[in-house]
XYZ file of C-alpha atoms in Angstrom:
472
model
C 0.017 0.013 0.037
C 1.411 3.438 -1.015
C 1.618 6.352 1.333
C -1.220 8.230 -0.491
C -3.907 5.601 -0.331
C -2.956 4.938 3.394
C -3.437 8.696 4.178
C -6.821 8.475 2.438
C -7.989 5.459 4.543
C -6.994 7.256 7.729
C -9.220 10.251 6.600
C -12.224 8.010 6.214
C -15.057 8.839 8.745
C -15.684 6.563 11.567
C -18.857 4.579 11.838
C -19.842 6.626 14.898
C -19.358 9.826 12.945
C -21.584 8.623 10.101
C -24.373 7.476 12.437
C -24.388 10.922 14.026
C -25.153 12.643 10.818
C -28.846 13.656 10.095
C -29.194 10.834 7.651
C -27.511 8.404 10.058
C -29.972 9.398 12.833
C -32.840 8.990 10.320
C -31.632 5.460 9.510
C -31.415 4.485 13.150
C -34.892 5.690 13.742
C -36.374 4.135 10.580
C -34.579 0.741 10.455
C -33.055 0.267 14.019
C -29.562 0.763 15.319
C -28.315 -2.690 14.525
C -29.387 -2.798 10.886
C -28.318 0.885 10.269
C -24.953 0.075 11.771
C -24.437 -2.877 9.577
C -25.458 -0.929 6.591
C -22.967 1.908 7.369
C -20.124 -0.668 7.874
C -21.025 -2.095 4.482
C -21.043 1.431 2.809
C -17.754 2.348 4.629
C -16.181 -0.923 3.189
C -17.137 0.151 -0.304
C -15.855 3.568 0.220
C -12.483 2.131 1.564
C -12.211 -0.011 -1.677
C -12.883 3.102 -3.737
C -10.184 5.098 -1.935
C -7.622 2.326 -2.624
C -8.555 2.788 -6.321
C -7.817 6.433 -6.087
C -11.282 7.919 -5.337
C -11.621 10.954 -3.106
C -12.446 10.377 0.564
C -16.180 10.830 1.111
C -17.898 12.955 3.693
C -19.687 11.265 6.551
C -23.117 12.270 5.010
C -22.221 10.843 1.724
C -21.509 7.315 3.289
C -24.800 7.790 5.347
C -26.664 8.486 2.043
C -25.080 5.222 0.493
C -26.143 3.195 3.610
C -29.660 4.504 3.552
C -29.953 3.654 -0.083
C -28.897 0.193 0.612
C -31.416 -0.195 3.421
C -34.191 1.212 1.275
C -33.503 -1.552 -1.300
C -33.280 -4.226 1.441
C -36.562 -3.053 2.894
C -38.491 -3.708 -0.388
C -40.710 -6.703 0.112
C -39.779 -9.862 -1.887
C -43.473 -10.516 -2.684
C -43.895 -7.226 -4.778
C -46.822 -5.943 -6.912
C -46.083 -5.858 -10.608
C -47.740 -4.574 -13.778
C -48.677 -7.795 -15.664
C -48.386 -6.870 -19.332
C -47.594 -10.466 -20.421
C -50.974 -11.032 -22.038
C -51.707 -13.992 -19.661
C -54.539 -13.151 -17.397
C -54.170 -15.860 -14.766
C -50.490 -15.946 -14.865
C -49.187 -18.765 -12.315
C -45.841 -17.104 -11.808
C -47.549 -13.727 -11.104
C -50.018 -14.891 -8.568
C -53.077 -15.860 -10.760
C -56.353 -14.300 -9.866
C -56.435 -10.755 -8.394
C -59.081 -10.613 -5.669
C -62.348 -8.654 -5.814
C -62.600 -5.609 -3.562
C -65.214 -7.494 -1.437
C -62.667 -10.281 -0.778
C -59.930 -7.873 0.098
C -62.202 -6.197 2.571
C -63.245 -9.450 4.112
C -59.509 -10.521 4.529
C -58.680 -7.054 6.109
C -61.487 -7.606 8.683
C -60.448 -11.131 9.400
C -56.738 -10.053 9.971
C -57.667 -7.379 12.445
C -60.349 -8.955 14.703
C -61.031 -12.326 16.406
C -63.296 -14.295 14.284
C -65.672 -17.341 14.845
C -63.448 -19.597 12.811
C -64.315 -22.807 14.743
C -66.970 -21.528 17.040
C -70.679 -22.101 16.641
C -72.300 -18.725 17.652
C -75.756 -20.375 18.066
C -74.844 -23.259 20.374
C -71.676 -21.708 21.939
C -69.668 -24.802 21.183
C -66.993 -25.816 18.882
C -67.797 -25.494 15.245
C -66.383 -26.514 11.809
C -64.369 -24.481 9.350
C -66.247 -26.023 6.534
C -69.501 -24.450 7.841
C -68.549 -21.032 6.578
C -68.534 -22.203 2.932
C -70.575 -25.513 2.784
C -74.054 -24.100 2.027
C -72.836 -21.456 -0.156
C -70.780 -23.961 -2.347
C -73.605 -26.381 -2.454
C -75.979 -23.685 -3.651
C -73.694 -22.599 -6.520
C -72.852 -26.283 -7.568
C -75.827 -28.379 -6.876
C -73.552 -30.654 -4.720
C -74.720 -32.341 -1.512
C -71.718 -31.313 0.579
C -68.347 -29.479 0.231
C -65.127 -28.890 1.843
C -61.977 -26.807 0.964
C -58.214 -27.373 1.408
C -55.135 -25.378 0.339
C -55.037 -26.105 -3.365
C -56.460 -28.416 -5.956
C -53.388 -30.741 -5.886
C -54.263 -31.219 -2.147
C -57.794 -31.862 -2.989
C -56.956 -34.697 -5.400
C -54.451 -36.076 -2.936
C -56.880 -36.058 -0.056
C -59.605 -37.816 -2.175
C -57.290 -40.490 -3.391
C -55.668 -41.057 0.007
C -59.316 -41.379 1.538
C -60.829 -43.662 -1.152
C -58.010 -45.460 -2.807
C -55.385 -46.072 -0.159
C -53.734 -49.444 -1.014
C -56.331 -49.896 -3.625
C -56.614 -49.328 -7.383
C -57.337 -45.896 -9.061
C -58.363 -46.135 -12.614
C -57.449 -43.384 -15.052
C -57.142 -43.020 -18.778
C -53.555 -42.743 -20.122
C -54.679 -39.643 -22.003
C -55.402 -37.869 -18.824
C -52.186 -38.366 -16.954
C -51.444 -34.779 -16.997
C -48.377 -32.727 -15.989
C -48.923 -29.083 -14.847
C -46.482 -26.345 -13.854
C -43.606 -27.132 -11.497
C -43.355 -30.660 -12.868
C -46.519 -31.787 -10.993
C -47.589 -35.067 -12.452
C -50.851 -36.849 -11.763
C -49.410 -40.385 -11.696
C -46.923 -39.221 -8.908
C -49.491 -37.630 -6.774
C -51.706 -40.784 -7.113
C -48.733 -42.925 -6.050
C -47.916 -40.493 -3.136
C -51.564 -40.783 -1.996
C -51.010 -44.491 -1.601
C -53.227 -45.526 -4.632
C -52.202 -48.083 -7.199
C -52.430 -46.396 -10.519
C -54.267 -48.488 -13.154
C -53.774 -46.845 -16.711
C -56.377 -47.692 -19.157
C -56.765 -47.012 -23.028
C -54.037 -45.263 -24.887
C -52.594 -41.697 -25.165
C -55.207 -40.765 -27.870
C -57.924 -43.159 -27.548
C -59.893 -44.732 -24.459
C -63.071 -46.471 -24.798
C -65.828 -47.596 -22.300
C -64.545 -51.139 -22.594
C -61.227 -50.174 -21.244
C -62.763 -48.911 -18.028
C -65.144 -51.855 -17.739
C -62.227 -54.338 -18.016
C -60.193 -52.735 -15.473
C -62.961 -52.362 -12.751
C -62.744 -55.060 -9.994
C -62.888 -55.818 -6.364
C -59.677 -53.872 -5.655
C -60.840 -50.750 -7.340
C -61.162 -47.757 -4.978
C -62.157 -45.048 -7.509
C -62.335 -44.023 -11.194
C -60.554 -40.684 -11.851
C -61.506 -38.520 -14.720
C -59.132 -35.607 -15.330
C -60.217 -32.558 -17.237
C -57.161 -31.903 -19.640
C -57.631 -28.254 -19.438
C -53.964 -27.276 -20.151
C -53.608 -29.271 -23.512
C -55.605 -30.814 -26.270
C -55.047 -34.085 -28.171
C -56.464 -33.612 -31.531
C -56.902 -35.997 -34.656
C -57.610 -39.688 -34.254
C -58.940 -39.546 -30.662
C -61.600 -40.857 -28.422
C -62.556 -40.440 -24.798
C -65.274 -41.451 -22.517
C -67.490 -38.635 -21.433
C -68.313 -37.835 -17.791
C -71.824 -39.014 -17.847
C -71.023 -42.333 -19.643
C -68.096 -42.896 -17.307
C -70.367 -42.189 -14.206
C -72.803 -44.845 -15.289
C -69.899 -47.452 -15.867
C -68.493 -46.720 -12.368
C -71.872 -46.697 -10.640
C -72.911 -50.005 -12.119
C -69.844 -51.504 -10.268
C -70.400 -49.395 -7.140
C -67.202 -47.477 -7.556
C -67.099 -43.685 -6.996
C -66.254 -41.541 -9.929
C -63.952 -38.498 -9.024
C -63.741 -35.730 -11.725
C -60.781 -33.370 -11.376
C -61.858 -30.280 -13.199
C -58.456 -28.592 -12.507
C -59.016 -24.813 -13.052
C -62.784 -25.230 -12.659
C -65.438 -22.740 -13.233
C -68.874 -21.811 -11.793
C -70.167 -20.041 -14.790
C -70.544 -20.678 -18.378
C -67.666 -18.866 -20.168
C -69.618 -19.070 -23.399
C -71.944 -16.575 -21.983
C -69.152 -14.045 -21.951
C -67.851 -14.719 -25.535
C -65.277 -17.487 -24.359
C -65.201 -21.085 -25.255
C -67.323 -23.245 -23.060
C -65.452 -25.070 -20.157
C -67.278 -27.848 -18.199
C -68.741 -26.132 -14.986
C -68.714 -27.616 -11.611
C -72.574 -27.874 -11.735
C -72.406 -29.715 -15.101
C -69.778 -32.254 -13.648
C -72.202 -32.991 -10.640
C -75.201 -33.278 -12.861
C -73.235 -35.670 -15.132
C -73.058 -38.044 -12.209
C -69.554 -37.508 -10.649
C -69.537 -38.671 -6.991
C -66.810 -36.103 -6.243
C -65.435 -32.958 -8.099
C -62.279 -31.135 -7.289
C -61.336 -27.749 -8.602
C -59.188 -24.716 -7.895
C -60.098 -21.484 -6.108
C -57.580 -19.107 -7.695
C -58.010 -19.800 -11.309
C -61.383 -19.165 -13.313
C -63.264 -18.961 -9.993
C -61.310 -15.672 -9.251
C -60.601 -16.284 -5.610
C -57.472 -17.100 -3.445
C -55.458 -20.328 -3.696
C -57.730 -23.149 -2.621
C -58.796 -26.637 -3.620
C -62.505 -27.493 -3.433
C -63.926 -30.979 -3.044
C -67.731 -31.270 -3.688
C -70.207 -33.993 -4.066
C -71.564 -37.034 -2.112
C -72.192 -36.251 1.514
C -71.182 -39.837 2.610
C -67.820 -39.574 0.697
C -67.121 -36.125 2.031
C -67.809 -37.293 5.619
C -65.050 -39.956 5.088
C -62.661 -37.373 3.688
C -63.314 -35.056 6.759
C -62.348 -38.040 9.148
C -58.971 -38.436 7.190
C -56.219 -37.033 9.579
C -54.435 -35.614 6.486
C -57.255 -33.000 6.142
C -56.066 -31.107 9.060
C -52.661 -30.754 7.423
C -54.231 -29.464 4.297
C -56.827 -27.025 5.775
C -56.985 -23.304 4.927
C -56.704 -20.406 7.414
C -59.170 -17.758 8.341
C -58.015 -15.302 5.771
C -58.566 -17.597 2.764
C -61.938 -18.673 4.167
C -62.939 -15.141 4.395
C -61.730 -14.194 0.785
C -63.417 -17.443 -0.509
C -66.733 -16.516 1.141
C -66.870 -13.002 -0.179
C -65.831 -14.165 -3.705
C -68.504 -16.908 -3.857
C -71.224 -14.451 -2.755
C -70.508 -12.381 -5.912
C -71.822 -15.344 -7.976
C -75.318 -14.863 -6.420
C -75.580 -11.740 -8.670
C -74.628 -13.023 -12.191
C -75.692 -9.740 -13.828
C -72.900 -7.776 -12.010
C -70.271 -10.545 -11.872
C -68.193 -9.283 -14.782
C -68.144 -5.875 -13.169
C -67.095 -6.955 -9.654
C -64.805 -10.072 -10.274
C -61.524 -8.879 -11.632
C -60.715 -12.237 -13.367
C -64.020 -12.123 -15.356
C -63.621 -8.304 -15.937
C -60.162 -8.738 -17.355
C -60.999 -11.674 -19.617
C -64.057 -9.795 -21.002
C -62.505 -6.352 -21.519
C -63.282 -5.302 -25.078
C -60.207 -5.169 -27.506
C -61.385 -1.736 -28.857
C -61.173 -0.226 -25.304
C -57.603 -1.794 -24.934
C -56.686 -0.338 -28.172
C -57.654 3.127 -27.214
C -55.605 2.901 -24.080
C -52.585 1.742 -26.284
C -53.031 4.722 -28.476
C -53.072 6.954 -25.349
C -50.030 5.491 -23.747
C -47.662 4.976 -26.786
C -46.245 8.571 -26.771
C -45.633 8.562 -23.023
C -43.999 5.157 -23.218
C -41.764 6.184 -26.115
C -40.714 9.275 -24.285
C -39.850 7.438 -21.141
C -37.837 4.718 -22.919
C -35.691 7.179 -24.880
C -34.582 7.647 -28.365
C -32.911 4.265 -28.695
C -36.260 2.429 -28.957
C -39.305 2.634 -31.212
C -42.643 2.234 -29.570
C -45.876 1.429 -31.689
C -49.284 0.102 -30.977
C -50.096 -3.438 -31.966
C -53.016 -5.809 -32.106
C -52.081 -8.902 -30.025
C -53.847 -12.023 -28.469
C -54.163 -12.649 -24.732
C -54.699 -16.038 -23.119
C -56.535 -17.166 -20.092
C -53.391 -18.912 -18.391
C -53.186 -21.377 -15.514
C -53.944 -24.346 -17.745
C -57.381 -23.040 -18.764
C -58.411 -22.962 -22.554
C -54.808 -23.580 -23.784
C -55.921 -23.315 -27.426
C -58.134 -20.257 -27.057
C -56.765 -16.717 -27.354
C -58.610 -13.375 -26.929
C -58.268 -10.376 -29.189
C -56.351 -7.667 -27.424
C -54.131 -4.709 -27.968
C -50.848 -3.225 -26.754
C -47.502 -1.746 -27.370
C -44.553 -3.139 -29.178
C -41.043 -1.890 -28.457
C -38.264 -2.410 -30.871
C -34.558 -1.361 -30.783
C -33.682 1.392 -33.374
C -30.924 0.151 -35.770
C -27.567 1.056 -34.442
C -29.045 2.285 -31.128
C -26.592 0.088 -29.053
C -29.330 -1.053 -26.855
C -30.682 -4.514 -25.939
C -34.214 -5.903 -25.458
C -32.996 -8.173 -22.687
C -31.428 -5.177 -21.005
C -34.506 -3.042 -21.431
C -36.698 -5.776 -19.981
C -34.316 -6.152 -16.967
C -34.454 -2.457 -16.334
C -38.186 -2.423 -16.430
C -38.161 -5.238 -13.881
C -36.018 -3.038 -11.654
C -38.598 -0.196 -11.362
C -40.417 0.431 -8.154
C -43.241 -1.474 -9.565
C -41.744 -3.972 -11.997
C -43.222 -3.957 -15.435
C -43.407 -7.554 -16.959
C -44.025 -7.971 -20.716
C -43.031 -10.607 -23.097
C -40.220 -10.812 -25.711
C -41.450 -12.088 -29.064
C -38.786 -12.301 -31.802
C -37.041 -8.918 -31.798
C -39.599 -7.104 -29.907
C -40.834 -6.529 -26.371
C -44.654 -6.793 -26.410
C -46.801 -4.932 -23.662
C -50.393 -6.564 -23.844
C -52.541 -3.935 -21.967
C -55.468 -6.267 -21.156
C -54.529 -6.503 -17.485
C -53.575 -2.847 -17.014
C -56.172 -1.176 -14.798
C -54.112 1.513 -13.168
C -53.033 3.661 -15.973
C -52.143 6.624 -14.002
C -50.003 4.522 -11.549
C -48.378 3.009 -14.575
C -47.396 6.279 -15.896
C -46.138 7.620 -12.705
C -44.029 4.392 -12.260
C -42.542 4.597 -15.695
C -41.556 8.230 -15.125
C -38.852 6.846 -12.905
C -37.322 4.854 -15.650
C -33.584 5.440 -16.447
C -32.975 4.895 -20.151
C -29.369 4.518 -19.258
C -30.270 1.369 -17.319
C -31.040 -0.303 -20.603
C -27.553 -0.383 -22.050
C -26.717 -3.341 -24.089
C -25.563 -6.427 -22.088
C -22.121 -7.469 -23.190
């Protein structure tokens, strides 16, 4: 170490000096002394390295400012709101369904107060969690009974473990699905303790295949709605109503896993029809399982509805306690389900349905309005234009169906020295990250899910075009 850098290091302020600055005091008050001191030490270490490289000695206030900036970044929650401009409405990686205002208020109330979670207010004795949703779910689905667990995979697991532990569970090979996160139906069946019996082939399964497999060791027949893919061409499957008849003739329960599930007819809103829970019950399924945070538009949950006798057996399974939902999700689910009692206003009040049914002309008008502002914020290195695009439902629902939409397309100007990847990364670094999708040589912002236009503009005003320099 030369004499000059050594003198610079001696001139560096002490930790105590930095903490006594106005910014240092503010850091202690806001973040606590222990955390503030650690941040100051880290900022001081960085300043020391800079001085060894020839930089000037910083003032105590400068080091305090660096420490406070570090603390602000560390204080950001990991689970942060984002602007979902991907064009996927129910994006699994972005939290799926946004909740209705009524559900949010119900959760807030349940968070702040003691609630009658497992307490019967009429008798003054212990109650059941399922009582809060049972009658409402039965009303909306036509089922005899209902329960809820923490997601649909848990619902399927619990049903299999209750009805087919150590016994055979019959399923078509064409319905042995895999969903996001490498969740595979055969594996969950095996984990539940069921013996998987595959019938038919990948593309064709017939009634005789099920009939031949049914026997004294059969615990249940499982039908899985292949909501996240389609097999087309030379295909055959056994419909739910016919399969229910085959299973019933042998005294074996039919379980229909609807996956994303829906309580309303999507065709009534201009989308392709998906089997509803009520239809699955009417077709003869003894039990139906489905998700709460997909097409239903609520929080993460898994419903099991159907036969009262079978649900009584499921409720006695010790595993049910391990999979139960808490008071917050129960509150959100109850408020969400109550919206379905008023179908005339459902699209207005349920965010999932509102986003799916937003007219493309309305979205196009918003794109025209936002294009100049976005172009100005991103800088001269990029070209921003309006574009017609296609949205998708997401979360495994209607995989082949897309919805006309509109948005903005961002391209790099020739010779601009910028990178789309770097631009996307810089936008993710904003106070509220902006998430689009890269298609070819363009970054596309589908505006279907953008509701807070003013907030989006204010957020983008903080964008630094210099942060989108080309990655090398």
